[in-house]
């Protein structure tokens, strides 16, 4: 069958001129501004489509409608943002925070204990889940339940928290006679502690093969991550936030999510992306489980920021800072559309060919010199500042004025000098660093957990997040009541009181010495055994151990 031929439509020069000069024309040529020689101008190419494809607005295919010209086809394509870099001063942008102030401190602040603050993040539901799954896991492995309870699990958590304060090389040393630490060793015998540590679990392994969990690398710890994250999101947010990565250092293998970062202090560990306030409070986070399982697009730097900024209230001028690993110009413009103001460092290969002054020329002008450009279409600032070396900054609300001076060491004159510092650099330094502050606070009294089961390392890290958030929230309330810092609890006191409350909440009866006495005394429940007074076991007070080192439930042993 002979292929049908279409007659070509030819346009003369006069036809093209009449089309361009026609009033109301939608041609790209009619939108050219006086700066048509801009070297960063971006044009959308013309893309042909097949018979079966449809565009968003209207199906445009050559040969189906010969009356549609190339000018009309180009005009109906959605054009990307065009950067028009200018050296003019940026227009003033209102960056005033429009949200509400923090709620007042609770009226019963003096009655609240550190354990009450900790319970806002590590709730009773989390402990109940761990107790339920620990009993289930012990039954699946050994055929017998370990029969732990909420009170005993809280004591176990309190012991772990104390081990982060009173640090020893390994946990059996806490029970060793030569260096025994009674605050930990008196809580429970070492055999019972080993049993709880052996069967500690947070999820049912029998559900691993279900469709929703089969490809989930975080299946072992996901319930705890979600519950702790939901509790962190309930805190009233600060005006300034920062996004950065956090490393949970661990060398456990077979996790599938372990990362190697040679430039980090702890090279092996799990990567967690965190959004924190300038005070160090962690508001949102998620654990990175690899690009293959999550998809490279979902794990891109731009999507990481958008995911963490999703819970920030919109249209209230919240400020967000992040470093050059995350920053792109398109990301800053997307956040500006929802009134989230950004300040960030940016890499040289992401500045959209902005004609900035070279590093060599800035170095001739001296330390502290800078050069900037403004995008005429969006008001985006791009600045290059020469400190010890060139630093590239971008912001959607800051100006390029040298607002202050900073102290730097002059190698030639061997003394400190004052160097001009742009406002955007000062704003970035004051807003960035919340995640690093939280890292530092966690590292002071980090809860230890040396184990081959990687998810337990993440479990105790979630406890550390809850502990740090509880202390920083307590500090916020104390500052609202104008309580001096000297009168406030420091982190060591705060952590030790939480651990003591977890241990003493349901302190067990002291273990008697010698064999249990079968005959009961009618006058008193105390009798002498080998010359020492001990408590006589009763149906309400049975202290004999089972094979796990556990005190059985008295109601189950009456017979």
Coordinates of C-alpha atoms in Angstrom, one line a residue, residues 71-402:
X71 CA 5.5 28.6 16.6
X72 CA 2.2 27.5 18.2
X73 CA 3.7 24.1 19.1
X74 CA 6.6 25.7 21.0
X75 CA 4.3 28.1 22.8
X76 CA 2.2 25.3 24.2
X77 CA 5.2 23.5 25.8
X78 CA 5.8 24.3 29.5
X79 CA 9.1 26.1 29.8
X80 CA 11.5 25.6 32.7
X81 CA 12.7 28.4 34.8
X82 CA 15.0 30.8 33.0
X83 CA 17.8 32.4 35.1
X84 CA 18.6 36.0 34.2
X85 CA 21.5 37.0 36.3
X86 CA 21.9 40.7 37.1
X87 CA 24.2 42.7 39.3
X88 CA 21.4 44.9 40.7
X89 CA 20.5 45.1 44.3
X90 CA 17.8 42.5 45.3
X91 CA 14.4 43.7 46.1
X92 CA 13.6 43.6 49.9
X93 CA 11.7 40.5 50.9
X94 CA 9.7 40.2 54.0
X95 CA 11.3 37.4 56.0
X96 CA 9.5 38.0 59.3
X97 CA 8.2 34.9 60.9
X98 CA 4.4 34.9 60.8
X99 CA 3.8 31.8 63.0
X100 CA 2.7 31.9 66.6
X101 CA 5.1 31.9 69.5
X102 CA 5.7 28.8 71.7
X103 CA 3.0 27.8 74.1
X104 CA 3.6 28.8 77.7
X105 CA 5.3 26.3 80.0
X106 CA 2.9 24.0 81.7
X107 CA 1.5 25.2 85.0
X108 CA 2.7 22.2 86.9
X109 CA 6.3 22.6 85.6
X110 CA 7.7 22.3 89.1
X111 CA 5.9 18.9 89.5
X112 CA 7.1 17.4 86.2
X113 CA 10.1 15.1 86.5
X114 CA 12.7 14.2 83.8
X115 CA 10.8 10.9 83.4
X116 CA 7.6 12.8 82.6
X117 CA 9.4 14.6 79.8
X118 CA 11.0 11.4 78.5
X119 CA 7.6 9.7 78.5
X120 CA 6.3 12.2 76.0
X121 CA 8.6 10.7 73.4
X122 CA 9.2 7.1 74.6
X123 CA 5.6 6.3 75.4
X124 CA 4.2 3.3 77.2
X125 CA 2.9 1.9 73.9
X126 CA 6.5 1.5 72.7
X127 CA 7.5 -0.4 75.8
X128 CA 4.3 -2.6 75.5
X129 CA 5.2 -3.4 71.9
X130 CA 8.8 -4.4 72.9
X131 CA 7.5 -6.6 75.8
X132 CA 5.0 -8.4 73.6
X133 CA 7.4 -9.1 70.8
X134 CA 10.2 -10.1 73.2
X135 CA 8.0 -12.8 74.8
X136 CA 6.9 -13.9 71.3
X137 CA 10.5 -14.1 70.0
X138 CA 11.6 -16.1 73.0
X139 CA 8.8 -18.6 72.4
X140 CA 9.7 -18.9 68.7
X141 CA 13.3 -19.6 69.5
X142 CA 13.2 -21.7 72.6
X143 CA 9.7 -22.9 72.8
X144 CA 9.2 -21.2 76.2
X145 CA 8.3 -17.6 76.9
X146 CA 10.7 -15.4 78.9
X147 CA 7.7 -13.9 80.6
X148 CA 8.9 -10.4 80.9
X149 CA 6.7 -7.5 81.9
X150 CA 6.6 -3.7 81.3
X151 CA 8.2 -3.0 84.7
X152 CA 11.0 -5.3 84.1
X153 CA 11.6 -4.0 80.6
X154 CA 11.7 -0.5 82.0
X155 CA 14.3 -1.6 84.5
X156 CA 16.3 -3.1 81.6
X157 CA 16.1 0.2 79.8
X158 CA 17.2 2.1 82.9
X159 CA 20.2 -0.2 83.2
X160 CA 21.2 0.5 79.6
X161 CA 20.9 4.2 80.2
X162 CA 23.2 4.0 83.3
X163 CA 25.7 2.0 81.3
X164 CA 26.0 5.0 79.0
X165 CA 26.9 7.2 82.0
X166 CA 29.1 4.7 83.9
X167 CA 31.0 3.3 81.0
X168 CA 32.9 0.0 81.2
X169 CA 34.5 -2.1 78.3
X170 CA 31.8 -4.8 78.4
X171 CA 28.7 -5.4 80.4
X172 CA 29.8 -8.5 82.5
X173 CA 32.2 -6.2 84.4
X174 CA 29.2 -4.4 86.1
X175 CA 28.6 -7.7 88.0
X176 CA 32.3 -8.5 88.6
X177 CA 33.2 -8.6 92.3
X178 CA 36.4 -6.4 91.9
X179 CA 34.6 -3.5 90.2
X180 CA 31.0 -4.2 90.9
X181 CA 28.6 -1.3 90.3
X182 CA 25.7 -1.8 92.7
X183 CA 23.4 0.7 91.0
X184 CA 23.3 -1.6 88.0
X185 CA 24.1 -5.1 89.4
X186 CA 21.5 -4.9 92.2
X187 CA 18.7 -4.4 89.8
X188 CA 18.7 -7.9 88.4
X189 CA 21.1 -10.9 88.1
X190 CA 23.4 -11.1 85.2
X191 CA 21.7 -14.3 83.9
X192 CA 18.4 -12.5 83.7
X193 CA 20.0 -9.5 82.0
X194 CA 21.6 -11.8 79.4
X195 CA 18.2 -13.5 78.8
X196 CA 16.5 -10.1 78.2
X197 CA 19.3 -9.0 76.0
X198 CA 19.2 -12.3 74.1
X199 CA 15.5 -12.2 73.3
X200 CA 15.0 -8.4 72.9
X201 CA 12.8 -7.9 69.8
X202 CA 10.3 -5.4 68.3
X203 CA 8.6 -7.1 65.5
X204 CA 7.0 -10.5 64.6
X205 CA 9.4 -12.4 62.3
X206 CA 6.6 -14.6 60.9
X207 CA 5.3 -11.5 59.0
X208 CA 8.5 -11.1 57.1
X209 CA 7.2 -12.9 54.0
X210 CA 4.1 -10.8 53.6
X211 CA 3.7 -8.8 50.4
X212 CA 4.1 -5.4 52.2
X213 CA 7.2 -6.5 54.2
X214 CA 9.1 -8.7 51.8
X215 CA 11.2 -6.0 50.3
X216 CA 11.3 -3.8 53.3
X217 CA 14.9 -3.5 54.7
X218 CA 13.7 -1.7 57.8
X219 CA 11.1 -4.3 58.7
X220 CA 13.0 -5.3 61.9
X221 CA 12.8 -1.7 63.4
X222 CA 10.1 0.2 61.4
X223 CA 7.4 0.2 64.2
X224 CA 9.8 1.9 66.6
X225 CA 11.0 4.4 64.0
X226 CA 7.4 5.4 63.1
X227 CA 6.3 5.7 66.7
X228 CA 9.2 7.8 67.8
X229 CA 9.0 10.0 64.7
X230 CA 5.3 10.7 65.3
X231 CA 6.1 11.8 68.9
X232 CA 8.9 14.1 67.7
X233 CA 6.6 15.8 65.2
X234 CA 4.2 16.8 68.0
X235 CA 6.8 19.4 69.3
X236 CA 6.1 23.0 68.4
X237 CA 8.6 23.9 65.6
X238 CA 11.1 26.6 65.8
X239 CA 11.4 29.4 63.2
X240 CA 14.8 28.2 61.9
X241 CA 15.5 24.6 60.9
X242 CA 18.4 22.7 59.4
X243 CA 18.7 19.4 57.4
X244 CA 21.8 17.2 57.6
X245 CA 22.8 13.6 57.8
X246 CA 23.4 11.7 61.0
X247 CA 25.5 8.5 61.4
X248 CA 24.6 5.7 63.8
X249 CA 28.0 4.2 64.1
X250 CA 27.9 0.4 64.0
X251 CA 30.0 -2.4 62.3
X252 CA 27.2 -5.1 62.4
X253 CA 27.0 -7.0 59.1
X254 CA 24.1 -8.5 57.2
X255 CA 22.0 -5.4 57.7
X256 CA 21.8 -4.4 54.0
X257 CA 21.8 -0.7 54.9
X258 CA 25.3 -0.2 56.4
X259 CA 27.3 2.7 54.8
X260 CA 31.0 3.4 54.6
X261 CA 31.9 7.1 55.0
X262 CA 35.7 7.5 55.0
X263 CA 35.5 11.2 55.9
X264 CA 33.3 10.8 58.9
X265 CA 34.7 10.3 62.5
X266 CA 32.8 6.9 62.6
X267 CA 33.3 5.4 59.1
X268 CA 30.9 2.5 59.4
X269 CA 27.3 3.0 60.3
X270 CA 23.7 3.6 59.3
X271 CA 22.9 6.9 57.6
X272 CA 19.9 8.9 58.9
X273 CA 18.6 12.1 57.4
X274 CA 17.5 14.5 60.1
X275 CA 15.6 17.8 60.3
X276 CA 16.5 19.7 63.5
X277 CA 15.9 23.1 65.0
X278 CA 18.7 25.5 65.8
X279 CA 18.4 24.5 69.5
X280 CA 19.2 20.8 68.6
X281 CA 15.7 19.4 68.9
X282 CA 15.1 16.7 66.3
X283 CA 11.7 17.1 64.7
X284 CA 11.8 14.7 61.8
X285 CA 14.1 11.9 60.5
X286 CA 14.2 8.8 58.3
X287 CA 16.7 6.0 57.9
X288 CA 18.5 5.7 54.6
X289 CA 18.2 2.1 53.3
X290 CA 20.0 2.4 49.9
X291 CA 19.2 3.7 46.5
X292 CA 18.4 0.2 45.1
X293 CA 15.5 -0.4 47.5
X294 CA 14.2 3.1 47.7
X295 CA 14.8 4.2 44.1
X296 CA 17.5 6.6 43.0
X297 CA 14.9 9.4 42.4
X298 CA 13.5 9.1 45.9
X299 CA 16.9 9.2 47.4
X300 CA 18.2 12.2 45.5
X301 CA 19.3 15.2 47.5
X302 CA 16.4 17.3 46.4
X303 CA 13.8 14.7 47.3
X304 CA 15.4 14.2 50.7
X305 CA 14.9 17.8 51.6
X306 CA 11.3 17.9 50.2
X307 CA 10.5 14.8 52.3
X308 CA 11.8 16.3 55.5
X309 CA 10.3 19.7 54.9
X310 CA 6.9 18.2 54.2
X311 CA 5.7 18.6 57.8
X312 CA 6.9 22.2 58.2
X313 CA 3.9 24.5 58.2
X314 CA 3.5 26.3 54.9
X315 CA 3.2 30.1 54.2
X316 CA 4.6 31.2 57.6
X317 CA 8.1 32.1 56.5
X318 CA 9.9 29.2 58.2
X319 CA 13.6 29.3 57.5
X320 CA 15.5 26.2 56.3
X321 CA 19.3 25.7 56.0
X322 CA 21.2 22.9 54.4
X323 CA 24.7 22.3 52.9
X324 CA 25.9 21.9 49.4
X325 CA 25.2 18.1 49.2
X326 CA 21.5 18.9 49.2
X327 CA 21.3 22.3 47.5
X328 CA 20.2 23.0 44.0
X329 CA 18.7 26.2 42.6
X330 CA 15.5 24.4 41.5
X331 CA 15.1 23.1 45.1
X332 CA 15.3 26.6 46.5
X333 CA 12.7 27.9 44.1
X334 CA 10.3 25.0 45.0
X335 CA 10.6 25.8 48.6
X336 CA 10.0 29.5 48.0
X337 CA 6.7 28.7 46.3
X338 CA 5.4 27.4 49.6
X339 CA 7.0 30.3 51.6
X340 CA 9.8 28.3 53.1
X341 CA 12.8 30.6 53.0
X342 CA 16.2 28.9 52.4
X343 CA 19.9 29.7 52.9
X344 CA 22.5 27.1 51.8
X345 CA 25.9 26.5 50.4
X346 CA 26.0 25.3 46.8
X347 CA 28.6 23.6 44.6
X348 CA 30.2 25.3 41.6
X349 CA 28.7 22.8 39.1
X350 CA 25.1 23.7 40.2
X351 CA 25.1 27.5 39.8
X352 CA 23.4 27.5 36.3
X353 CA 26.4 29.1 34.5
X354 CA 26.2 32.3 36.7
X355 CA 28.9 34.7 35.6
X356 CA 30.6 35.2 39.0
X357 CA 34.0 36.8 39.5
X358 CA 36.8 34.2 39.5
X359 CA 38.6 33.1 42.6
X360 CA 41.8 34.5 41.3
X361 CA 40.3 38.0 41.0
X362 CA 38.7 37.8 44.4
X363 CA 42.0 36.7 46.0
X364 CA 43.6 39.9 44.5
X365 CA 41.0 42.0 46.3
X366 CA 41.9 40.4 49.6
X367 CA 40.3 38.2 52.2
X368 CA 36.6 39.0 52.8
X369 CA 35.9 40.2 49.3
X370 CA 32.7 38.9 47.6
X371 CA 30.8 39.1 44.4
X372 CA 27.1 38.3 43.8
X373 CA 24.4 38.0 41.1
X374 CA 20.6 38.3 41.4
X375 CA 18.2 36.3 39.3
X376 CA 15.8 38.9 37.9
X377 CA 12.9 36.4 37.5
X378 CA 12.9 35.0 41.1
X379 CA 15.1 37.3 43.2
X380 CA 17.4 34.4 44.1
X381 CA 20.8 35.5 45.4
X382 CA 24.0 33.7 44.4
X383 CA 27.2 34.9 46.1
X384 CA 30.9 34.0 46.0
X385 CA 32.8 34.9 49.2
X386 CA 36.6 34.6 49.5
X387 CA 37.4 33.5 53.0
X388 CA 40.4 31.1 53.3
X389 CA 39.0 29.8 50.0
X390 CA 36.0 30.6 47.9
X391 CA 32.6 29.8 49.4
X392 CA 29.4 29.8 47.3
X393 CA 26.1 30.8 49.0
X394 CA 22.5 31.1 47.8
X395 CA 19.5 32.4 49.5
X396 CA 15.9 33.4 48.7
X397 CA 15.6 36.1 51.3
X398 CA 19.0 37.4 52.4
X399 CA 20.8 40.5 51.0
X400 CA 24.4 40.7 49.9
X401 CA 25.4 43.4 52.3
X402 CA 28.5 43.1 54.5

